[in-house]
Coordinates of C-alpha atoms in Angstrom, one line a residue:
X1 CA 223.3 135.9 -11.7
X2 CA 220.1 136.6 -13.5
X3 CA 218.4 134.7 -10.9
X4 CA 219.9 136.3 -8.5
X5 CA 219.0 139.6 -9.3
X6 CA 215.3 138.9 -9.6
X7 CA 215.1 137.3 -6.3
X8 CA 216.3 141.0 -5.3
X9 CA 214.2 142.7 -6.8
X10 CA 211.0 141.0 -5.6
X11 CA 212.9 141.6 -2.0
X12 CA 213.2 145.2 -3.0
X13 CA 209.6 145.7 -4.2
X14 CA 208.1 144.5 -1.0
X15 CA 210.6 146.7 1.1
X16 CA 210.1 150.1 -1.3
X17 CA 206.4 149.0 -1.1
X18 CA 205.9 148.8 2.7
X19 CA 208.2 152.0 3.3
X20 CA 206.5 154.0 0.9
X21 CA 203.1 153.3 0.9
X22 CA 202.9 152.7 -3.0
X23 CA 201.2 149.5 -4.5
X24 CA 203.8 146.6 -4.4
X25 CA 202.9 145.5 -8.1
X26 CA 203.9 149.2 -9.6
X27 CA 207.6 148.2 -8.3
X28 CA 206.7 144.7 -9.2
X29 CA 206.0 145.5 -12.9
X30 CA 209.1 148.2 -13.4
X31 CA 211.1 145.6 -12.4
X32 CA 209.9 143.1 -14.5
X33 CA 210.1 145.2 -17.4
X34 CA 213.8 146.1 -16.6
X35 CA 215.0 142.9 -15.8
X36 CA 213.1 141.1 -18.3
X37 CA 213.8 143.7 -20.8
X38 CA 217.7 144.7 -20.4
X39 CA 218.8 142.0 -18.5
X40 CA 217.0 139.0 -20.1
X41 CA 216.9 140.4 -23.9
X42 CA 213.0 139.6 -23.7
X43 CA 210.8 141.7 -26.0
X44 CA 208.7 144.4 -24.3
X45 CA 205.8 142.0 -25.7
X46 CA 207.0 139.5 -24.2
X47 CA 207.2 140.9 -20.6
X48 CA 203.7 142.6 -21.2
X49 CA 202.6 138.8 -22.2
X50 CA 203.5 137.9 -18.6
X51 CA 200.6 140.3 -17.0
X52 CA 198.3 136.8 -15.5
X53 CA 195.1 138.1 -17.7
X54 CA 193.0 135.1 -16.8
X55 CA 193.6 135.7 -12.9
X56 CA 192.7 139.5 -13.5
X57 CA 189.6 138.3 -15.3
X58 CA 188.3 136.3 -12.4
X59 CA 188.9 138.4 -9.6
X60 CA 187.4 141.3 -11.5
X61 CA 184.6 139.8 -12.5
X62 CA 183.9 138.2 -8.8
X63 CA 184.8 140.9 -6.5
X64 CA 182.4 143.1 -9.1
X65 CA 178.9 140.6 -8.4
X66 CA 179.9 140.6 -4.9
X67 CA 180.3 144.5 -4.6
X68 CA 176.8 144.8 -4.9
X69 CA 176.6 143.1 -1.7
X70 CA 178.6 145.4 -0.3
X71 CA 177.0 148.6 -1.4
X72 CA 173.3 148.0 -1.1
X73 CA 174.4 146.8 2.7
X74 CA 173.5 143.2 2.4
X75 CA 176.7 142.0 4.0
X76 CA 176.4 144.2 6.9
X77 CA 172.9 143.1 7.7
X78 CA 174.1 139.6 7.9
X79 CA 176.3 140.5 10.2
X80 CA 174.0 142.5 12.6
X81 CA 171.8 139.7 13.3
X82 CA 174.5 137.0 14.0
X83 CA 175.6 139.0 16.5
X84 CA 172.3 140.0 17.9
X85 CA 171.5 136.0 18.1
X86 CA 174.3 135.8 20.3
X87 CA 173.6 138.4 22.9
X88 CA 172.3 135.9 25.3
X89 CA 175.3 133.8 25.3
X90 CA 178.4 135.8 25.4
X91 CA 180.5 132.9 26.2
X92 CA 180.0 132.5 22.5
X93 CA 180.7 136.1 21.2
X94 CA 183.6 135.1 19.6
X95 CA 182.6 131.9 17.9
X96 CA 179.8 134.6 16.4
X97 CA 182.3 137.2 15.4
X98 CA 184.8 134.7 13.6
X99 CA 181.4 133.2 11.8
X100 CA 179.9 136.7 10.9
X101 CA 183.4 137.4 9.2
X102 CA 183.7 134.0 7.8
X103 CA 180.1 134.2 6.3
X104 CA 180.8 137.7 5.0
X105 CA 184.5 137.1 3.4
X106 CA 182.8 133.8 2.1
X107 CA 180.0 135.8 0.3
X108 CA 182.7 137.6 -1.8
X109 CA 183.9 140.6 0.7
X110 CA 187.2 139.4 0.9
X111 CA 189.6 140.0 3.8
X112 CA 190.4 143.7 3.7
X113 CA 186.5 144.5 3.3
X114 CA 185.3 142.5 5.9
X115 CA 188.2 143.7 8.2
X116 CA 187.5 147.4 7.5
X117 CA 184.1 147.0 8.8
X118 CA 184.1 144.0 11.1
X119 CA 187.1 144.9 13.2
X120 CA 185.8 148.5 14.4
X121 CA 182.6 146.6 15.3
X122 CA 184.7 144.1 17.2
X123 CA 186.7 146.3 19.1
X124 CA 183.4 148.3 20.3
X125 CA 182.1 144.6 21.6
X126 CA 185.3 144.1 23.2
X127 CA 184.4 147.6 25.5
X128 CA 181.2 146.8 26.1
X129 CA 181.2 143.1 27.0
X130 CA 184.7 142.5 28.4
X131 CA 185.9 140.3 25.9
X132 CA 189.6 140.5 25.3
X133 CA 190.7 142.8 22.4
X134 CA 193.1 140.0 21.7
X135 CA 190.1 137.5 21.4
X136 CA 188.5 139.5 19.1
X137 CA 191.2 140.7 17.0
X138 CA 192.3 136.6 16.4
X139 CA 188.2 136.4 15.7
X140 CA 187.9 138.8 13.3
X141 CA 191.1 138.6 11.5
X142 CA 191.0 134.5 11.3
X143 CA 187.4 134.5 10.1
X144 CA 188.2 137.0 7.3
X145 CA 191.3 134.9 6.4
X146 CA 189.3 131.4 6.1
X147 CA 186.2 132.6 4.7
X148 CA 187.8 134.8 2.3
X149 CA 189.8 131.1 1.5
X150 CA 186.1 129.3 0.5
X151 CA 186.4 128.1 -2.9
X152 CA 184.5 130.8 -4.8
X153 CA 185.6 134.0 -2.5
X154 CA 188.5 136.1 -3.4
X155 CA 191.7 134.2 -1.9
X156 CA 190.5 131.0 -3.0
X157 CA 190.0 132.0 -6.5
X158 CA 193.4 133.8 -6.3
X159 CA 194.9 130.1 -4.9
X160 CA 193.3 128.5 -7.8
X161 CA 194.5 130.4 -10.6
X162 CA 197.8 130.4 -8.9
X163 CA 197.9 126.5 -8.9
X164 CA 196.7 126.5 -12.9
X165 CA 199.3 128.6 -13.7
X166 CA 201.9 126.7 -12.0
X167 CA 200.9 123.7 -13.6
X168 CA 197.8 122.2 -11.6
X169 CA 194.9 120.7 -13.4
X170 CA 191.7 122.4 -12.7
X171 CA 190.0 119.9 -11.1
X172 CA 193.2 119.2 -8.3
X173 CA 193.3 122.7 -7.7
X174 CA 190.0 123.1 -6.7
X175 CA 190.4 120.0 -4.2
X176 CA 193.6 121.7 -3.1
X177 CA 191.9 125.2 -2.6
X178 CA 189.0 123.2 -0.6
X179 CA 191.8 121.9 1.5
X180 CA 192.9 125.2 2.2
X181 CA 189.6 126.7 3.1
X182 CA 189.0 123.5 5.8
X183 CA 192.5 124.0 7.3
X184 CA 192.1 127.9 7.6
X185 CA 189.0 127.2 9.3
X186 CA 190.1 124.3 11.7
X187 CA 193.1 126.1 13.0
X188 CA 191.3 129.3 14.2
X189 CA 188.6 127.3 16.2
X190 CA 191.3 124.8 17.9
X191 CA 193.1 128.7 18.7
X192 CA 189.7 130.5 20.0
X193 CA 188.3 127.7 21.9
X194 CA 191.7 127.9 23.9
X195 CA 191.1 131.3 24.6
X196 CA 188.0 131.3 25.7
X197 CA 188.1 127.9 27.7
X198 CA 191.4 128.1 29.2
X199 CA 192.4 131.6 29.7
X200 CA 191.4 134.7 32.1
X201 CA 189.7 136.5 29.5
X202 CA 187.5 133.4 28.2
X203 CA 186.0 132.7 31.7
X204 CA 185.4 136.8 32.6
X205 CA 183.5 136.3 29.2
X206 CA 181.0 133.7 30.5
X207 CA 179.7 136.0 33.0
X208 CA 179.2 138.9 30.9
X209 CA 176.2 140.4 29.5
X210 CA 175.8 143.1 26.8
X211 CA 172.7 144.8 25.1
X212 CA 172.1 144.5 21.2
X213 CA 169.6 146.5 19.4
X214 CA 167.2 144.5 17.4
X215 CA 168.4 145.0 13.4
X216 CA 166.2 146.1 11.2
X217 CA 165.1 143.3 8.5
X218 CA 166.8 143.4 4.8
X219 CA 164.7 144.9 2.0
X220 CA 164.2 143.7 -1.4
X221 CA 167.5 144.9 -2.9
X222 CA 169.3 142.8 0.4
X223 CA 167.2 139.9 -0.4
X224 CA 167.7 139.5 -4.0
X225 CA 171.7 139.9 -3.2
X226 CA 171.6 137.2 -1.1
X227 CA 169.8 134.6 -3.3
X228 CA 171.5 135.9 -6.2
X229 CA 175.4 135.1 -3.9
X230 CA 173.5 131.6 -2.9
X231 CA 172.6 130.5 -6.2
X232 CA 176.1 131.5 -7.9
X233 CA 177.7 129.8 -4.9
X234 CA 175.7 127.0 -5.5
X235 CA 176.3 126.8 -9.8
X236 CA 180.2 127.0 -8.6
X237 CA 180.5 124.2 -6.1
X238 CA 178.1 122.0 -7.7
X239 CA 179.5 121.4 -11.3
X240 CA 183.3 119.8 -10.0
X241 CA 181.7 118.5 -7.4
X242 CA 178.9 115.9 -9.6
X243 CA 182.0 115.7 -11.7
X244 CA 184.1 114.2 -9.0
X245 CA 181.1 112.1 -7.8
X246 CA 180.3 110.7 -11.4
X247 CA 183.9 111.0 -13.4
X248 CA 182.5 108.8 -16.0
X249 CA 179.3 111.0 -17.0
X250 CA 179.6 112.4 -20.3
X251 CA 176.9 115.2 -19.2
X252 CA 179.0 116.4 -15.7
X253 CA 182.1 116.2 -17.3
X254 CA 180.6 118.8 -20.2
X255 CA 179.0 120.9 -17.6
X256 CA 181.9 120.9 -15.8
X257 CA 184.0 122.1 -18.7
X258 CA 181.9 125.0 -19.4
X259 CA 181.7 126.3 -16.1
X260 CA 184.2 129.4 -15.5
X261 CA 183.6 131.4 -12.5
X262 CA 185.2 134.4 -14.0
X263 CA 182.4 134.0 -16.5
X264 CA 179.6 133.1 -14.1
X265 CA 180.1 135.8 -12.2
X266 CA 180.0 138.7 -15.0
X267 CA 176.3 136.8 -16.1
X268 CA 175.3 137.4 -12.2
X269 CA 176.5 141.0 -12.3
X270 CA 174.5 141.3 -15.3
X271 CA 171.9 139.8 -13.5
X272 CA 172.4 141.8 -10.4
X273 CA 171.8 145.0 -12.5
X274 CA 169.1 144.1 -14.6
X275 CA 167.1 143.1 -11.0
X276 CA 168.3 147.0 -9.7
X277 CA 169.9 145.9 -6.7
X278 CA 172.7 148.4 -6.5
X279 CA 173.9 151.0 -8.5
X280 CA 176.8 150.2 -11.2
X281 CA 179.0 153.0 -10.8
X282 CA 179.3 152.5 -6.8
X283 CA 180.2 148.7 -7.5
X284 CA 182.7 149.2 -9.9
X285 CA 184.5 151.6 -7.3
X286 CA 184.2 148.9 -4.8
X287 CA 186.2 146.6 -6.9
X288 CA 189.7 146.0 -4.8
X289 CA 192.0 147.5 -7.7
X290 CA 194.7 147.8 -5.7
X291 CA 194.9 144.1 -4.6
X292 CA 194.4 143.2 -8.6
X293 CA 197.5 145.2 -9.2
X294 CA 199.5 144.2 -6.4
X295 CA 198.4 140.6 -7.3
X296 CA 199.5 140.7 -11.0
X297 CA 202.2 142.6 -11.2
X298 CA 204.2 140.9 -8.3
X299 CA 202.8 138.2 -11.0
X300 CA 204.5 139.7 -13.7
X301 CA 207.8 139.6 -11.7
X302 CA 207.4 136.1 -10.6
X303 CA 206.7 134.9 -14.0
X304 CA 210.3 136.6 -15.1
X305 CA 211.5 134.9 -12.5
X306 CA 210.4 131.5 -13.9
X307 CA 212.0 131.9 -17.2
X308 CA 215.5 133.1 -15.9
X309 CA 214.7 129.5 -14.0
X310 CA 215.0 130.9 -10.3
X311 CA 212.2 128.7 -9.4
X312 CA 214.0 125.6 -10.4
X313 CA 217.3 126.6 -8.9
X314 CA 215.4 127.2 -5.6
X315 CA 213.0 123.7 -5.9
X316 CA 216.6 122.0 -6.6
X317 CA 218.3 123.6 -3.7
X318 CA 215.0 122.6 -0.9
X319 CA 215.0 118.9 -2.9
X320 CA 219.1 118.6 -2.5
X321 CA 219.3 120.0 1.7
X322 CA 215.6 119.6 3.3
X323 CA 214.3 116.2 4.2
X324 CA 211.2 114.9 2.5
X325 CA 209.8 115.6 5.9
X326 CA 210.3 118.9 6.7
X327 CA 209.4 120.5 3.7
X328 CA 205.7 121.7 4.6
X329 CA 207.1 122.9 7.9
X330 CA 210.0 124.6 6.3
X331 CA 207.3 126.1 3.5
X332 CA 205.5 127.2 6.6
X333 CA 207.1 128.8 8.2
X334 CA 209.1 131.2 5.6
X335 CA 205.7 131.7 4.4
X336 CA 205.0 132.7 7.8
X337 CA 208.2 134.7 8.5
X338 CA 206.9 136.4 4.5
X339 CA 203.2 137.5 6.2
X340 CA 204.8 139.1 8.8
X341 CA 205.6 142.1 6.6
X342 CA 204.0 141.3 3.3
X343 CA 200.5 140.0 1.6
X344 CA 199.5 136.5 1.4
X345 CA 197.8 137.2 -1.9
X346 CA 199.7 139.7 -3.1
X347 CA 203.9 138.2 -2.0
X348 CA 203.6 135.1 -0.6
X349 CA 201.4 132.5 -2.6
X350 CA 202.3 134.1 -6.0
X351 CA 206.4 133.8 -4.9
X352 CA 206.1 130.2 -3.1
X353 CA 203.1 128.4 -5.2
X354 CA 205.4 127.9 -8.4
X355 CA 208.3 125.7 -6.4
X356 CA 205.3 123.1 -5.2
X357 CA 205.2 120.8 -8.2
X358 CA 209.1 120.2 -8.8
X359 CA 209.0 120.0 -5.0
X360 CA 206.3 117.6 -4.8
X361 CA 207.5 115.5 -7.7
X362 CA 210.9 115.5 -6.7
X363 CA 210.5 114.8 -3.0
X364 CA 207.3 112.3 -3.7
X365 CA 205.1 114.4 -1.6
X366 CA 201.4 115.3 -1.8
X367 CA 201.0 118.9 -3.5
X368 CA 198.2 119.4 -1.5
X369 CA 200.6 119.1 1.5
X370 CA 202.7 121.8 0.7
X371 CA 199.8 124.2 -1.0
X372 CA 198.3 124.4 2.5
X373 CA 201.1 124.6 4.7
X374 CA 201.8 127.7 2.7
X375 CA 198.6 129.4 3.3
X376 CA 198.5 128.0 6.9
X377 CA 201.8 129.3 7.5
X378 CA 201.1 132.6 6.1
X379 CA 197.6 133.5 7.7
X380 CA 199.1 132.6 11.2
X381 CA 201.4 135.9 11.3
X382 CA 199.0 138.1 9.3
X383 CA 197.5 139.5 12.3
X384 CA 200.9 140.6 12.6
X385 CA 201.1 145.0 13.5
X386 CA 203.2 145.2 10.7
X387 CA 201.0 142.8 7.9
X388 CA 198.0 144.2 6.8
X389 CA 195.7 142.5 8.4
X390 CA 197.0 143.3 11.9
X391 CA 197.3 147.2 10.4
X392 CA 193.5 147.1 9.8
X393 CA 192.7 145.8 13.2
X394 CA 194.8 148.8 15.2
X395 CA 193.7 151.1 13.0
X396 CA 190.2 150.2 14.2
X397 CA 191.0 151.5 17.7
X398 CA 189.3 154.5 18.3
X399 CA 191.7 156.0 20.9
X400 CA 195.5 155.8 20.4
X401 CA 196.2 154.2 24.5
X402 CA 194.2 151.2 23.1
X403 CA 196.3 151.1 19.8
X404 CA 199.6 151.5 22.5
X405 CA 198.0 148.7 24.5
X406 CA 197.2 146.4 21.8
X407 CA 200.0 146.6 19.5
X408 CA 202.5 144.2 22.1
X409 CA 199.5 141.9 22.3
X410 CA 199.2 141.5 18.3
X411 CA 203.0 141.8 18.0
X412 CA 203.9 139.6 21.4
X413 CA 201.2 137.0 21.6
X414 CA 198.5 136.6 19.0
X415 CA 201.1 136.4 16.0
X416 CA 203.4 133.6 18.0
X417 CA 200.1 131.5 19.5
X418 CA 199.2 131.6 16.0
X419 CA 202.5 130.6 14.6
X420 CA 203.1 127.9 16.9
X421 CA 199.3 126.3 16.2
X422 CA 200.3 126.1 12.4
X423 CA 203.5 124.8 12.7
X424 CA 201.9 122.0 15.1
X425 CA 199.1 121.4 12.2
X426 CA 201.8 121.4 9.4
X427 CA 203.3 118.7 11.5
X428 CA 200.2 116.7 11.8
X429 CA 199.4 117.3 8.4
X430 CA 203.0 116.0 6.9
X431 CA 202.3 112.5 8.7
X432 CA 198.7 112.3 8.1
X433 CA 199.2 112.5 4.1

């Protein structure tokens, strides 16, 4: 019954949430306090308890270095002259927008940034070279999806602490959350290249030209930003990955253990303000708040959902009626069928990640398997009009008959091409592994 009713309410939360407009985790956390409360008998300590501090630590601390980036204009230069190298070859306009947002999410922007200033850019290249608003919306919105999925960039830390919490060593989950960022970035190429090799649009494209103003250079405070991001990105990768190259070295295996990127992160902020590159108050505001609410309390609710045991009853259920086989394309695409209406990182990871392991070790199959046909799933409807991603990218339009014409072609043909390309890569992915 119990399990029944928080199933409901985490229905409920994402309904009232999308309806209303208000954050997902405030509904999230009332009803994990009333549930948990009144209809478990759990102290109010207890249920408080259940707030995922560590996860709130690390994306703080993160998306706070990487605001800096954001404010003194860094990432926006970076993006200016990838495009501008590409205004001789416009064939390739869309290869340069999906790696100007993948670069950008990658640096720390995460998706909704990078969407809320690369998609209004996009659109306006779409009008002035004749590429396909569709093109460039699947561009944009898949290269702030994978990048934002690299291993030290906002999903991907969000993936990680999802995988410790549900029970993955620190070391798998960061080979699983690799595995995620390759697949989010393989999928989106195989999709553009069809577009713009084998459809109307893509060959129109070849023979267009457009004009690009020469950007300006970056200044000091863009510089120091950028080898500041390089060398953190660099501390954050290299530590598991000498440990995985050299298990038995007592020195890796120490550095390894002391490396936090929560912690790293807050020392390059430090860093960031001692060297004057931005102003404090400015980054602070950037800080996503609203995702680190929605994130953790929807945490809150799932965790109350884990000790009335509704994960288990639902593992048991998939273990007892799904063949072994299936299972990632089954994950997929209710993950997928999720992101049409809610948030990757806010509904679907934090609701599907905890059924993996007594999935995996009941079925024999490869966590890693299931942990990326998830996110795969997922990210191929969030372009979706009605998910956020595909909210972001209308509301880019500047006049409302290119919103009217759009909408069917996010609605009617990017989100199914995209659905049917990750179901065909969870397919290949469940025999390869």
């Amino acid at each position: 019954m119990i399990s029944m009713l928080v199933v409901a309410a985490i229905v409920i939360a994402v309904v009232l949430g999308y309806r209303t407009k208000i954050n997902i985790g405030l509904f999230a956390i009332a009803f994990a306090y009333l549930i948990g409360c009144f209809g478990m008998g759990l102290k109010p300590a207890e249920v408080i308890g259940m707030w995922p501090l560590k996860i709130f630590f690390v994306i703080f601390s993160v998306c706070l270095f990487y605001s800096f980036a954001i404010v003194n204009g860094t990432l926006e230069k970076l993006a200016e002259h990838l495009i501008y190298g590409c205004r001789r070859l416009p064939h390739l306009l869309p290869y340069a927008v999906f790696v100007a947002s993948s670069l950008i999410a990658g640096m720390g922007a995460g998706f909704y940034t990078v969407l809320a200033f690369m998609a209004p850019i996009t659109l306006l290249l779409c009008e002035r070279t004749g590429m396909s608003m569709i093109l460039g919306a699947l561009a944009v919105n898949y290269g702030a999806l994978g990048g934002a999925n690299f291993v030290s960039s906002q999903s991907g830390i969000i993936f990680r602490g999802l995988m410790t919490t549900a029970g993955v060593p620190e070391s798998e989950a960061f080979i699983h959350s690799f595995a995620i960022f390759v697949s989010t970035m393989v999928v989106p190429l195989v999709v553009i290249s069809a577009f713009v090799f084998f459809s109307r649009s893509g060959r129109a494209l070849k023979d267009a030209s457009f004009a690009a103003s020469v950007p300006s250079p970056l200044n000091r405070e863009q510089k120091t930003t950028l080898w500041l991001t390089l060398a953190m990105m660099a501390i954050v990768l290299a530590a598991p990955v000498l440990h995985m190259a050299f298990p038995d070295s007592p020195t890796f295996k120490l550095i390894n253990a002391k490396m936090d990127i929560g912690l790293i992160a807050s020392l390059f902020s430090v860093l960031a303000l001692l060297l004057k590159v931005g102003d404090e108050r400015k980054a602070m505001a950037a800080v996503p708040w609203g995702t680190l609410v929605m994130i953790c309390g929807v945490g809150m609710l799932i965790a109350v959902a884990i000790k009335a045991g509704t994960i288990d009853a639902l593992a048991s259920w998939i273990g007892a009626t799904i063949p072994p086989l299936l299972v990632p394309v089954v994950f997929g695409v209710v993950a997928a069928f999720m992101s049409l209406f809610a948030s990757t990182l806010g509904v679907v990871t934090p609701a599907l990640f905890p059924m993996v392991l007594p999935i995996a070790a009941q079925m024999g199959l490869d966590p890693m398997v299931l942990f990326v046909s998830i996110v795969v799933g997922s990210q191929a409807t969030a372009i979706s009009p009605f998910s956020s991603g595909g909210s972001l990218i209308l509301g880019s339009c500047r006049t409302e008959q290119g919103r009217a014409e759009l909408f069917p072609q996010l609605l009617l043909r990017a989100a199914p091409i995209g659905f049917v390309a990750a179901m065909l890569f969870n397919v290949v992915l469940t025999f390869a592994f």
